[in-house]
XYZ file of C-alpha atoms in Angstrom:
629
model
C -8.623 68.576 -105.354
C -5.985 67.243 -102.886
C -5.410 70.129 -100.864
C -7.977 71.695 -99.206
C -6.842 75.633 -99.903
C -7.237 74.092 -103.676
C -10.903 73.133 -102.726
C -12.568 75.549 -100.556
C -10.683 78.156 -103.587
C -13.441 76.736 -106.170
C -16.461 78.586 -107.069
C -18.055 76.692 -109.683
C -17.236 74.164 -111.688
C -17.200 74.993 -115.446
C -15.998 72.133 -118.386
C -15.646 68.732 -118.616
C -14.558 66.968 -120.900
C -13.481 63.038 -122.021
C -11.592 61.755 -124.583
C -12.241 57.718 -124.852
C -12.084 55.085 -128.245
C -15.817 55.534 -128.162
C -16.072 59.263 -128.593
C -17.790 60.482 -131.718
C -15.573 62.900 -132.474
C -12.611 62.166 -135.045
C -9.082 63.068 -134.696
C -9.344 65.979 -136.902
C -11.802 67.053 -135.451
C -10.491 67.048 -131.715
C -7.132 69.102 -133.248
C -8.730 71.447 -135.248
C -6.894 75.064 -136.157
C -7.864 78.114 -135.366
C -7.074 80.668 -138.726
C -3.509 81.062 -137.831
C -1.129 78.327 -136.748
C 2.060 77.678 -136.029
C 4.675 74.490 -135.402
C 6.665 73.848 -132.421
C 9.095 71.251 -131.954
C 8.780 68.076 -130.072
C 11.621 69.411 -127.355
C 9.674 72.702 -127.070
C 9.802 71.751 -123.448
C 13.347 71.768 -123.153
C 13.916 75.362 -124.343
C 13.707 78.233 -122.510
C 13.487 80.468 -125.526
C 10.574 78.941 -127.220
C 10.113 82.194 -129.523
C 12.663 81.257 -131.551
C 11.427 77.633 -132.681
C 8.430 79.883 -134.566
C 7.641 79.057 -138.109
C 4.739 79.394 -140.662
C 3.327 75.593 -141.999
C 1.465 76.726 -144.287
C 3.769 74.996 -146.573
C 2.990 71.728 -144.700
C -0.057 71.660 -143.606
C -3.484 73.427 -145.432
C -4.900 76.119 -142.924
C -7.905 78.214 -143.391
C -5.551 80.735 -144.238
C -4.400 79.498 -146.984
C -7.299 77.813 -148.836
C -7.357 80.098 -151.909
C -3.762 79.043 -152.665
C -3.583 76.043 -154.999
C -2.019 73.188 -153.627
C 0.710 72.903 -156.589
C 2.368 76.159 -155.602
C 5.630 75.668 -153.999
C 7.116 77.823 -151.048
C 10.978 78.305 -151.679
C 13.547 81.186 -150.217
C 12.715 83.334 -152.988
C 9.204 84.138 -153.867
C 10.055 85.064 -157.368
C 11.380 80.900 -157.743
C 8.037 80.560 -156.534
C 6.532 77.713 -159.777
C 2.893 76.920 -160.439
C 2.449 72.667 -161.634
C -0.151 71.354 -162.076
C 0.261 68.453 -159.225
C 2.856 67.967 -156.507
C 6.424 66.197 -157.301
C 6.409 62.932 -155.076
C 10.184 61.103 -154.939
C 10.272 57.594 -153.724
C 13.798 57.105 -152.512
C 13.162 53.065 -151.852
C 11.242 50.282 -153.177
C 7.610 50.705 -153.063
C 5.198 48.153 -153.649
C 3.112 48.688 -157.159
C -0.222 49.083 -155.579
C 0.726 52.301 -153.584
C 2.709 53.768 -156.547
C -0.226 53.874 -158.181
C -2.121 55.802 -155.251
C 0.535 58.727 -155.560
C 0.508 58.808 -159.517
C -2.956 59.115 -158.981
C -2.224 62.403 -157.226
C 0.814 64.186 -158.490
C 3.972 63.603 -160.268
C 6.194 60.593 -158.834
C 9.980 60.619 -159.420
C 11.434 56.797 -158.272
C 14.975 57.171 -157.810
C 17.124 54.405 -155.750
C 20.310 53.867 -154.043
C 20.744 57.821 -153.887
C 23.916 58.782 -152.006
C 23.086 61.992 -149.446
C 24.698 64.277 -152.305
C 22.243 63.527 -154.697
C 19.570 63.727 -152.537
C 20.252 66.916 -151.051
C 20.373 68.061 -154.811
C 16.968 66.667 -155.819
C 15.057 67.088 -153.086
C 14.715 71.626 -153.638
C 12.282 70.092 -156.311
C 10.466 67.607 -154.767
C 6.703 68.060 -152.202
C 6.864 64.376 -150.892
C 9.478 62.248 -149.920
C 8.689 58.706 -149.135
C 11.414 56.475 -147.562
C 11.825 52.945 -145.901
C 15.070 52.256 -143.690
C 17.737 52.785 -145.908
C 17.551 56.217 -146.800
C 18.590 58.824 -143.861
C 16.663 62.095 -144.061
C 18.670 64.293 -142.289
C 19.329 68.040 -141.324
C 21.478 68.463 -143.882
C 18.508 67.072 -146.779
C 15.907 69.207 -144.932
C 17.946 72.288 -145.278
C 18.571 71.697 -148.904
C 14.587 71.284 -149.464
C 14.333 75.114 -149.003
C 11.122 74.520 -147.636
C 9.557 73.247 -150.344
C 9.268 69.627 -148.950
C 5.834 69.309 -147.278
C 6.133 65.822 -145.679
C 8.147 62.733 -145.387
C 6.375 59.218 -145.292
C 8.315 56.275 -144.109
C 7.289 53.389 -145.289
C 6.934 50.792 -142.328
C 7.015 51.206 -138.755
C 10.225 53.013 -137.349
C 11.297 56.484 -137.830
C 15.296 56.346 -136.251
C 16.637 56.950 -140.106
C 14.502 60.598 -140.126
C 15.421 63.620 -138.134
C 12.102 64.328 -136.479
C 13.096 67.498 -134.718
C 15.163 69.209 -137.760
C 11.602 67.962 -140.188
C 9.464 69.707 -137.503
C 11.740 73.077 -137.496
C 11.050 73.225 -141.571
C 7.841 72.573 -141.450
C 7.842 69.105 -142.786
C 4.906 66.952 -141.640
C 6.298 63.233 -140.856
C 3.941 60.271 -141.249
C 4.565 56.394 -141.280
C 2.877 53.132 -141.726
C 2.105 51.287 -138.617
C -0.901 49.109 -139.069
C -0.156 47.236 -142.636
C 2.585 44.507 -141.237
C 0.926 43.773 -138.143
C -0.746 40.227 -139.844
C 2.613 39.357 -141.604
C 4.882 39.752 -138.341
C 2.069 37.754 -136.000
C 1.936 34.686 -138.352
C 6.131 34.760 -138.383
C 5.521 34.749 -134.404
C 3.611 32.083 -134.755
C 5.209 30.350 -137.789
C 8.842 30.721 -135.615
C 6.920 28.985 -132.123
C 5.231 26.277 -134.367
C 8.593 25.809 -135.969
C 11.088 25.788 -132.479
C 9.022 23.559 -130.825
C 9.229 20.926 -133.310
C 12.547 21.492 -134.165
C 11.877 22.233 -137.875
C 15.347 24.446 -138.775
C 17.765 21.793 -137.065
C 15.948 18.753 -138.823
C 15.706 20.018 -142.064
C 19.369 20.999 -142.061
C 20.167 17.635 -140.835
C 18.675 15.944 -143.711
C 20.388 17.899 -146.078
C 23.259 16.712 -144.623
C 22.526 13.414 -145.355
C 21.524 12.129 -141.831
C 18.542 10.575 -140.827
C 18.060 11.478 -137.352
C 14.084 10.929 -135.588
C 15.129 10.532 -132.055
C 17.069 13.558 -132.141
C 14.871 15.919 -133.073
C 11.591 15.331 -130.986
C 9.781 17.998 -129.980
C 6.842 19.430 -127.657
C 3.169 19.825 -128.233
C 1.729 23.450 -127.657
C -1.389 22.301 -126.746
C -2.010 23.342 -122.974
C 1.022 24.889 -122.732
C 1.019 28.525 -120.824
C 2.268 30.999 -123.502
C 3.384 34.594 -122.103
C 2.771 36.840 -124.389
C 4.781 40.287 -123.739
C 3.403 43.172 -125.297
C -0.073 43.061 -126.127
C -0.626 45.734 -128.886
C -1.634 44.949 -132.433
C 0.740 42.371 -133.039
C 0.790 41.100 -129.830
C -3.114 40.276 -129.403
C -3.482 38.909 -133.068
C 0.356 36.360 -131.690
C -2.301 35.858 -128.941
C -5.210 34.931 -130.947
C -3.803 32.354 -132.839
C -1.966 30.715 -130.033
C -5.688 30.340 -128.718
C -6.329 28.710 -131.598
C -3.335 26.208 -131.401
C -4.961 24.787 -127.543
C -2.470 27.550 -125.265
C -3.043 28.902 -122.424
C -2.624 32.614 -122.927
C -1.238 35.566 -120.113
C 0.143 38.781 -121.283
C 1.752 41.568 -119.826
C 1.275 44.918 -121.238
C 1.370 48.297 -118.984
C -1.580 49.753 -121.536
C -3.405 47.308 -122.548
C -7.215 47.450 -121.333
C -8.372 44.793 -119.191
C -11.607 44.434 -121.460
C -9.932 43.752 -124.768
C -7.494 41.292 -123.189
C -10.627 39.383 -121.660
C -12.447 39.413 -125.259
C -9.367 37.341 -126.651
C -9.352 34.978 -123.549
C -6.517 36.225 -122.382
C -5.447 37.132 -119.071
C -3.229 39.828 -117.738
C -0.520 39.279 -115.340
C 2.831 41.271 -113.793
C 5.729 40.821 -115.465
C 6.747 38.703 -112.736
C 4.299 36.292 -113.214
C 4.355 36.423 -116.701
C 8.233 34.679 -116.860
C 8.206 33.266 -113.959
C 5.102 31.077 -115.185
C 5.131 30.550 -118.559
C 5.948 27.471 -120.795
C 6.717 30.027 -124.099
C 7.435 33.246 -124.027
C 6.640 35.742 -126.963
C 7.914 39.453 -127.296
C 6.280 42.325 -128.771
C 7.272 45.262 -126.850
C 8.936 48.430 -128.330
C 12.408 49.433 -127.500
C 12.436 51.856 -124.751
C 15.178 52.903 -122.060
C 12.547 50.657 -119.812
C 13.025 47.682 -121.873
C 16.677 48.143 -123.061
C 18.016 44.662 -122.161
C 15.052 44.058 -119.790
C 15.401 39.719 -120.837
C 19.004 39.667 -118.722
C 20.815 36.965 -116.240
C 18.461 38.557 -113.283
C 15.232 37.973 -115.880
C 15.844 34.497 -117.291
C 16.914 33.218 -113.490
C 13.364 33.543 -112.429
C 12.080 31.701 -115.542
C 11.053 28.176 -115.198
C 14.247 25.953 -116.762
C 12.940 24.653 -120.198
C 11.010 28.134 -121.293
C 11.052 28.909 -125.153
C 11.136 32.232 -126.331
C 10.310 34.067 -129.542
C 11.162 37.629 -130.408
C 10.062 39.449 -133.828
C 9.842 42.625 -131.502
C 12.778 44.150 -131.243
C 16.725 42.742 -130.687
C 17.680 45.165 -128.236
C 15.205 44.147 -125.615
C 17.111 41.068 -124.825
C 20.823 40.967 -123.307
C 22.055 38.262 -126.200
C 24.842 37.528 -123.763
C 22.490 36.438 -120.945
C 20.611 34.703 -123.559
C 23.369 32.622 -124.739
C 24.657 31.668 -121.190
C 20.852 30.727 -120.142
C 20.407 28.782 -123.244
C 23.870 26.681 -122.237
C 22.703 26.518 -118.820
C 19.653 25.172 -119.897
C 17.372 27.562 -118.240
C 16.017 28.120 -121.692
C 15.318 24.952 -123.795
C 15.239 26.836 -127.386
C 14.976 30.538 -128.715
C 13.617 31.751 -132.084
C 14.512 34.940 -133.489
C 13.601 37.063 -136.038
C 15.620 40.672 -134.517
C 18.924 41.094 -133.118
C 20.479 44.294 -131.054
C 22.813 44.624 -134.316
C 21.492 43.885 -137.783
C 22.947 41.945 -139.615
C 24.947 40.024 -136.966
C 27.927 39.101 -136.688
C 29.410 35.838 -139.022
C 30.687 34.214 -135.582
C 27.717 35.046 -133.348
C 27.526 32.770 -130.184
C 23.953 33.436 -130.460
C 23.290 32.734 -134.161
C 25.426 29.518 -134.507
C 23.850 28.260 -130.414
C 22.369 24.814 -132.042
C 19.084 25.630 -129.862
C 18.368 28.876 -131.965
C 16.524 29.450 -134.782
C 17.088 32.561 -136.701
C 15.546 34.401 -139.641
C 16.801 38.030 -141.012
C 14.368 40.689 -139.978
C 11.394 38.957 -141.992
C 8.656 40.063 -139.559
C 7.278 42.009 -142.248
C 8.281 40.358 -145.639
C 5.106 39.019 -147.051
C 3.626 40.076 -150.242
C 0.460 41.463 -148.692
C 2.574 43.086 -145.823
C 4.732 45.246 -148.206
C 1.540 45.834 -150.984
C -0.550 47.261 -147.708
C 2.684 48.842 -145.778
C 2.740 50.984 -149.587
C -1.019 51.715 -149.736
C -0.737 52.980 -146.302
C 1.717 55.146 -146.729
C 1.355 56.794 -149.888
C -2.397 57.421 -148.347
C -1.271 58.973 -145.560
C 1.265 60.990 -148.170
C -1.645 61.951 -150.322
C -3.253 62.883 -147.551
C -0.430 65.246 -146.047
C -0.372 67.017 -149.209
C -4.211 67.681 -149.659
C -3.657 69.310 -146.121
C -5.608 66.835 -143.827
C -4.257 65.765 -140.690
C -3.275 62.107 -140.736
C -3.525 59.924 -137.485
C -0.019 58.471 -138.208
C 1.677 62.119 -137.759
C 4.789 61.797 -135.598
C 5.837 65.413 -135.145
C 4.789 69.107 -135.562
C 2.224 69.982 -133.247
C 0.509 72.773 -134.480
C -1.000 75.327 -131.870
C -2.060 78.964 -132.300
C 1.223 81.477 -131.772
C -0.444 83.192 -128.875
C -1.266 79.785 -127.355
C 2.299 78.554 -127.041
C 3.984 81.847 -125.834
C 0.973 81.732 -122.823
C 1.220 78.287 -122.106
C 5.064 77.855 -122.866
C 6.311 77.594 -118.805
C 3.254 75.044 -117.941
C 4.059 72.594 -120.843
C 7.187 71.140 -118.940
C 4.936 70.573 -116.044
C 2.043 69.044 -117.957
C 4.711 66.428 -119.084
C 6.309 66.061 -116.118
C 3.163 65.390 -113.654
C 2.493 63.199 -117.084
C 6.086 61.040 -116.126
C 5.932 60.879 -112.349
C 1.991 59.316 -112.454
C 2.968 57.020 -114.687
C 6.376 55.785 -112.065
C 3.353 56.367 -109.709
C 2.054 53.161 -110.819
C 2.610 49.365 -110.183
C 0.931 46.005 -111.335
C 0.604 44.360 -114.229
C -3.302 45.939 -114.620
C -1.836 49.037 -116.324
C -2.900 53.267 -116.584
C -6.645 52.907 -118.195
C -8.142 56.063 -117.016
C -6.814 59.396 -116.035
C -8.534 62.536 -115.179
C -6.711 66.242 -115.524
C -8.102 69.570 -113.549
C -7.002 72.936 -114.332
C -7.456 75.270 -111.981
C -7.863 79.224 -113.499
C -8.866 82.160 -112.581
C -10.181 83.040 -116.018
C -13.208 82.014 -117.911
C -12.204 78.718 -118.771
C -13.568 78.850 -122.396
C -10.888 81.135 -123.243
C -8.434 77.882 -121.912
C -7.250 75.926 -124.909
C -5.455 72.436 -123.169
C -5.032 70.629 -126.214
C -1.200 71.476 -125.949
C -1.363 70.400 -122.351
C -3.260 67.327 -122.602
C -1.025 66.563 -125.260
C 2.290 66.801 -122.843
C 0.445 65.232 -119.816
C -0.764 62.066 -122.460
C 3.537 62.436 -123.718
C 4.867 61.990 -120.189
C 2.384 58.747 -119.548
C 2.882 56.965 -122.478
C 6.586 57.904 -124.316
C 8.558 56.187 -120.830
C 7.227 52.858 -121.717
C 6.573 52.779 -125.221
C 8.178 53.449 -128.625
C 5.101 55.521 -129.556
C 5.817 59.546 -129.965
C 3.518 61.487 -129.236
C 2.413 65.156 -129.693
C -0.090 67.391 -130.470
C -1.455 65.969 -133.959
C -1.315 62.408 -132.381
C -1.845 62.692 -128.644
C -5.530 62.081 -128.606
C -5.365 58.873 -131.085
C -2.537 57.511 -129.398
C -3.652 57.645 -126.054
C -7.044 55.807 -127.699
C -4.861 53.596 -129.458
C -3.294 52.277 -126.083
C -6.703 51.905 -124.449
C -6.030 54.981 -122.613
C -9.253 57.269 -121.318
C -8.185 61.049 -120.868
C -11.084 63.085 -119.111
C -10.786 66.921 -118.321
C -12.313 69.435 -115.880
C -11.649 73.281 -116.194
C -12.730 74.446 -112.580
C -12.589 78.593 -111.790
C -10.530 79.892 -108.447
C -9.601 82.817 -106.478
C -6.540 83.273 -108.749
C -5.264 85.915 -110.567
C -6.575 86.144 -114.411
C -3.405 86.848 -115.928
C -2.307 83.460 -115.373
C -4.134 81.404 -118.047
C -3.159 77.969 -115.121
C -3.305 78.088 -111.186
C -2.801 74.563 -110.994
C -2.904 71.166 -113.177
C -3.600 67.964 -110.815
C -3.625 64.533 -112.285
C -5.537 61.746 -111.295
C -4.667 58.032 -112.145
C -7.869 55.858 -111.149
C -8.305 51.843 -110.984
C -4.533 51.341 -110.089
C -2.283 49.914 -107.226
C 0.299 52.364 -106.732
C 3.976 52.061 -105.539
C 4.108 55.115 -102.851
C 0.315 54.200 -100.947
C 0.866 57.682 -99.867
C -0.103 58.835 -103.285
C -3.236 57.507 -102.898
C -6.464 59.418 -102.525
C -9.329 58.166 -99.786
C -11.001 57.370 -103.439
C -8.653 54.880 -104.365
C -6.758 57.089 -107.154
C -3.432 58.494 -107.371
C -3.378 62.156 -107.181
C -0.621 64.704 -107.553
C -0.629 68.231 -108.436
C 1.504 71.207 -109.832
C 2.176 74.754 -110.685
C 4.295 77.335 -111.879
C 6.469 79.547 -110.166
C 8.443 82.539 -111.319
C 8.482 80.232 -114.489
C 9.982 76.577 -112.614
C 7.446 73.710 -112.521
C 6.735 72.500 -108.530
C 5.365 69.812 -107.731
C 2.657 71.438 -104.856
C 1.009 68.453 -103.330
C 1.160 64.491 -103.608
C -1.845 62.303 -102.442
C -3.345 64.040 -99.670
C -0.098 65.540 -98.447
C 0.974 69.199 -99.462
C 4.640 69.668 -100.527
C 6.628 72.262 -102.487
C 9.446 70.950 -104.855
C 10.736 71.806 -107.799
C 10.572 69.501 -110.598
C 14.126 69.632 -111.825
C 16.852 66.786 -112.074
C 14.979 63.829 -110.203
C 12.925 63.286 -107.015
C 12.709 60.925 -103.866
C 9.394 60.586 -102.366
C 9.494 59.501 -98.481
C 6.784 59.215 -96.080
C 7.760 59.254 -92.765
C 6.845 59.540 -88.767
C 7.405 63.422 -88.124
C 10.183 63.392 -85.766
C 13.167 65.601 -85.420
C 16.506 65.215 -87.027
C 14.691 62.931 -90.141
C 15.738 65.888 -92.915
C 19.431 66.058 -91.327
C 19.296 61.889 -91.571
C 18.526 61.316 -95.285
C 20.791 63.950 -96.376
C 23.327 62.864 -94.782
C 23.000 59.790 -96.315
C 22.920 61.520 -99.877
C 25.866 63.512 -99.395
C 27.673 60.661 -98.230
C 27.070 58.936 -101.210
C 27.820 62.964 -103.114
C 24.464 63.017 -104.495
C 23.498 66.632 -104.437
C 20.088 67.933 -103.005
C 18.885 70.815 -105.074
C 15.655 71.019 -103.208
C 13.736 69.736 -100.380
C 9.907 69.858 -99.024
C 8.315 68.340 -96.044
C 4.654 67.937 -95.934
C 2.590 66.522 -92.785
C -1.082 66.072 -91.628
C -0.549 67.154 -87.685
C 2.805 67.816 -85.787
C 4.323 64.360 -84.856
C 2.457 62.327 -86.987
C 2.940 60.969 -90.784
C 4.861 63.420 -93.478
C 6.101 63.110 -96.965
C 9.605 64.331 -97.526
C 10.256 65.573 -101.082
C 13.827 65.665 -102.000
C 15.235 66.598 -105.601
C 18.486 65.504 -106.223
C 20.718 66.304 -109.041
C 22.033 62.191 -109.405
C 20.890 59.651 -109.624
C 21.501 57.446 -106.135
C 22.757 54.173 -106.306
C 20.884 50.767 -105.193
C 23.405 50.814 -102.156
C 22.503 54.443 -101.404
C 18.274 54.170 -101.787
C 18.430 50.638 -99.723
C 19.904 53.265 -96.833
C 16.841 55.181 -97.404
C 14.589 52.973 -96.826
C 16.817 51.312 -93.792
C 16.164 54.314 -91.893
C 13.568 52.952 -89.087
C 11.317 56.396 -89.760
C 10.638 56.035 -92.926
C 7.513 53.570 -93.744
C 7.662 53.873 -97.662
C 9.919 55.801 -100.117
C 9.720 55.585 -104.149
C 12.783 57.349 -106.519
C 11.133 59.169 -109.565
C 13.398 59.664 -112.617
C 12.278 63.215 -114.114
């Protein structure tokens, strides 16, 4: 533990546990229900009256309680509407392809209705089990309402889930699955197909031929062979973008905050630091998700440190490049030629700088658009669909965690510190190597058999991974996303000198194999360590590294270690309120009187670069980090 009171408190040590891709057990089997169960949203940790977000699933999800009811009978307002069918009523809202309308016939009643305006869809959709979407069709409040409960789950058919109201589907008790895996072949060979294509200057020649023009010594190009492509992102479509490129005679980095050092190495691959990735690289390749981290993260300050001549490719996302900085980098020459498939609005505009820049190629969103994608994209989904309705938890879920009742009202205060010790390990971290392997201890003064963490492991796994990635995560999915990104959760339940009321004394995580950005942080055994609890219902952040603080974990937090002199508290607040950033609260932990401390300030604003450079200016302080909570 990293305070000693926190040590010498143990008396034995009682559970471990380890979730990694190897472990035997399945999903379903890791998150299975006790006989009662009950949904709470994904912002449970943002209420303070979690009570009231109660509500029965059996309608969404089979229990043990439920068993003896057929699956065809609906759940309505009215018990006496209540209607006995012989199979569930599946609408498909969109185009699906043949293959996985034949899946859900094979199951229950399907009802293909298009180009529905909300109206109509709010009227339909009392009568309907399954709904099964792609991007055009918004499932709102207002539709989920007008189910009356009867709709069981939604299934988007692709990737994103922006057009469905996750929060209002996990109030009603409607189970919300997509289709992640299907397209990830179809939008690696456009990657591919796009880089092949720029770097021989395929669009511009074939457009100047059908002009009439016969122009060779305009349009020569560049070989790929030995050229260093970055790739940036490596998930599924990433490492298959990577994979070919091998194949093609480039030189391969990535940079990916999960990816596992292993499966990069298997590929031939190496991983780098952003940094190095665009400072070094010949082409550059994007497949990371959208995220507040990676909103506009290709800007002027980006492409400056890129060598003049890079080529980039995105079929990611448009929003993860400034197209403005783009466009003046492409005229400046900085980059030689960009190639993209996604754009921050969709469709662009007619008079686009970017679209009509003669040193861009462009296709319309067609990542996705092969035969095979689509066909697979429907199989998945109206599996996972099928699936949902039989009552068996799918591994593509992307809301309602289900929990026993008398779990969530006990371990209600501690979920907003699982996720936030989750969020400040993860800010914890620097390199390019990326969070691999994290350990979590509970400390309780109960037997810890009667401790049920999968809500807390969930949160904890929520606060790593949701900050840099597009993936949502909660209870159903927790444990097969955080395998999915290469991510090893381990667990150890260890009894104290604590009161047995309290199901938690303490939750401490530990981030191992990383370099950190506040050495302070650091454990003697190389990993970062910080720890919380609960007080009179307010997570605290109690110790950090080796160093024993008391904070609460509200607005946001500055982390400073300092030489333990006099006047260093009056000096950095000074500096705040100068700049009217508000202190809310403010800790000072030290290892012997004059020596090193840790100063712990939360602040209510966020400070300005001006403001933190001050900080840091102030000859005391060795190291200080900001942490956005």
């Amino acid at each position: 533990m990293a305070s000693s009171s926190a040590s010498s408190a143990c008396t034995k040590h009682i559970f471990s546990s380890t979730l990694t891709s190897s472990s035997s057990s399945s999903t379903t089997s890791l998150l299975s229900f006790r006989d009662t169960t009950i949904s709470i949203p994904k912002l449970l940790s943002h209420s303070k009256h979690h009570q009231r977000f109660y509500f029965a699933v059996n309608n969404a999800v089979k229990t043990t309680v439920d068993t003896t009811l057929p699956s065809s009978v609906s759940t309505t307002t009215n018990p006496n509407d209540s209607v006995v069918a012989a199979k569930p009523t599946i609408l498909v809202s969109e185009k699906l392809g043949s293959a996985g309308i034949e899946v859900l016939r094979a199951f229950g009643h399907v009802e293909c209705a298009y180009d529905l305006s909300p109206e109509d869809l709010c009227k339909k959709i009392s009568s309907c089990d399954a709904l099964i979407v792609r991007s055009g069709t918004k499932v709102t409040r207002q539709v989920l309402e007008a189910a009356k409960g009867r709709l069981k789950v939604v299934g988007r058919a692709g990737v994103g889930i922006d057009n469905v109201d996750l929060q209002a589907a996990t109030e009603f008790g409607c189970l919300v699955v997509n289709a992640p895996t299907a397209n990830t072949i179809a939008a690696a060979e456009h990657g591919i197909a796009l880089l092949a294509g720029m770097a021989r200057n395929v669009a511009q020649a074939d457009a100047s031929m059908k002009a009439g023009k016969w122009e060779r010594s305009k349009y020569v190009g560049v070989s790929l062979v030995g050229k260093i492509l970055a790739v940036m992102g490596f998930g599924k479509v990433g490492s298959e973008v990577a994979r070919r490129a091998k194949g093609l005679g480039m030189n391969v980095i990535a940079h990916d905050p999960y990816a596992p050092a292993d499966r990069a190495r298997a590929v031939g691959v190496e991983l780098v630091s952003f940094d190095q990735a665009v400072s070094t690289a010949d082409f550059i390749s994007l497949h990371m998700p959208l995220t507040p981290a990676t909103n506009k993260i290709f800007n002027d300050h980006t492409f400056s440190r890129m060598k003049k001549g890079v080529r980039i490719v995105n079929v990611a996302r448009g929003g993860v490049i400034d197209e403005d900085a783009l466009v003046k980098a492409l005229d400046d020459g900085i980059v030689a030629q960009a190639a993209l498939d996604v754009f921050s609005e969709e469709p662009p505009a007619k008079d686009s700088k970017l679209i009509q820049h003669r040193n861009v190629t462009v296709t319309p969103h067609l990542g996705a658009s092969t035969k095979e994608a689509q066909e697979g994209v429907a199989i998945e989904i109206a599996e996972a669909v099928v699936g949902a309705l039989k009552g068996e938890l799918s591994s593509t879920a992307v809301n309602a965690p289900m929990v026993p009742p008398e779990v969530v009202s006990e371990l209600a205060p501690y979920v907003v510190l699982a996720e936030k010790l989750g969020r400040l390990a993860v800010q914890l971290v620097s390199g390019g190597k990326g969070i691999q392997s994290v350990k979590v201890v509970y400390t309780t003064g109960r037997d810890p058999d009667d401790l049920d963490t999968r809500l807390l492991r969930a949160m904890i796994t929520k606060g790593i991974i949701e900050p840099i990635s597009d993936a949502i995560v909660n209870l159903v999915n927790a444990d097969f996303t955080a395998k999915q990104k290469g991510l090893r959760i381990s667990e150890e339940r260890v009894v104290v000198d604590s009161s047995p009321d309290l199901p938690v004394h303490s939750i401490q995580v530990q981030v191992s194999n990383v370099e950190s950005k506040f050495a302070s942080a650091v454990l003697d055994g190389g990993q970062i360590s910080i720890e919380g609890k609960v007080k009179y219902g307010v997570p605290h952040l109690t110790s950090v590294g080796s160093f024993a603080v008391d904070v609460s974990l509200e607005g946001n937090l500055i982390l400073c270690r300092q030489v333990d002199q006099p006047g260093m508290i009056g000096r950095v607040g000074n500096i705040l309120g100068d700049e009217n950033v508000n202190v809310s609260f403010m800790s000072v932990g030290r290892t012997s009187r004059r020596r090193k401390a840790i100063m712990a300030i939360g602040v209510d604003e966020e400070p300005n670069k001006d403001t933190l450079h001050k900080i840091g200016a102030v000859p005391a302080i060795e190291e200080f980090v900001f942490l956005n909570l």
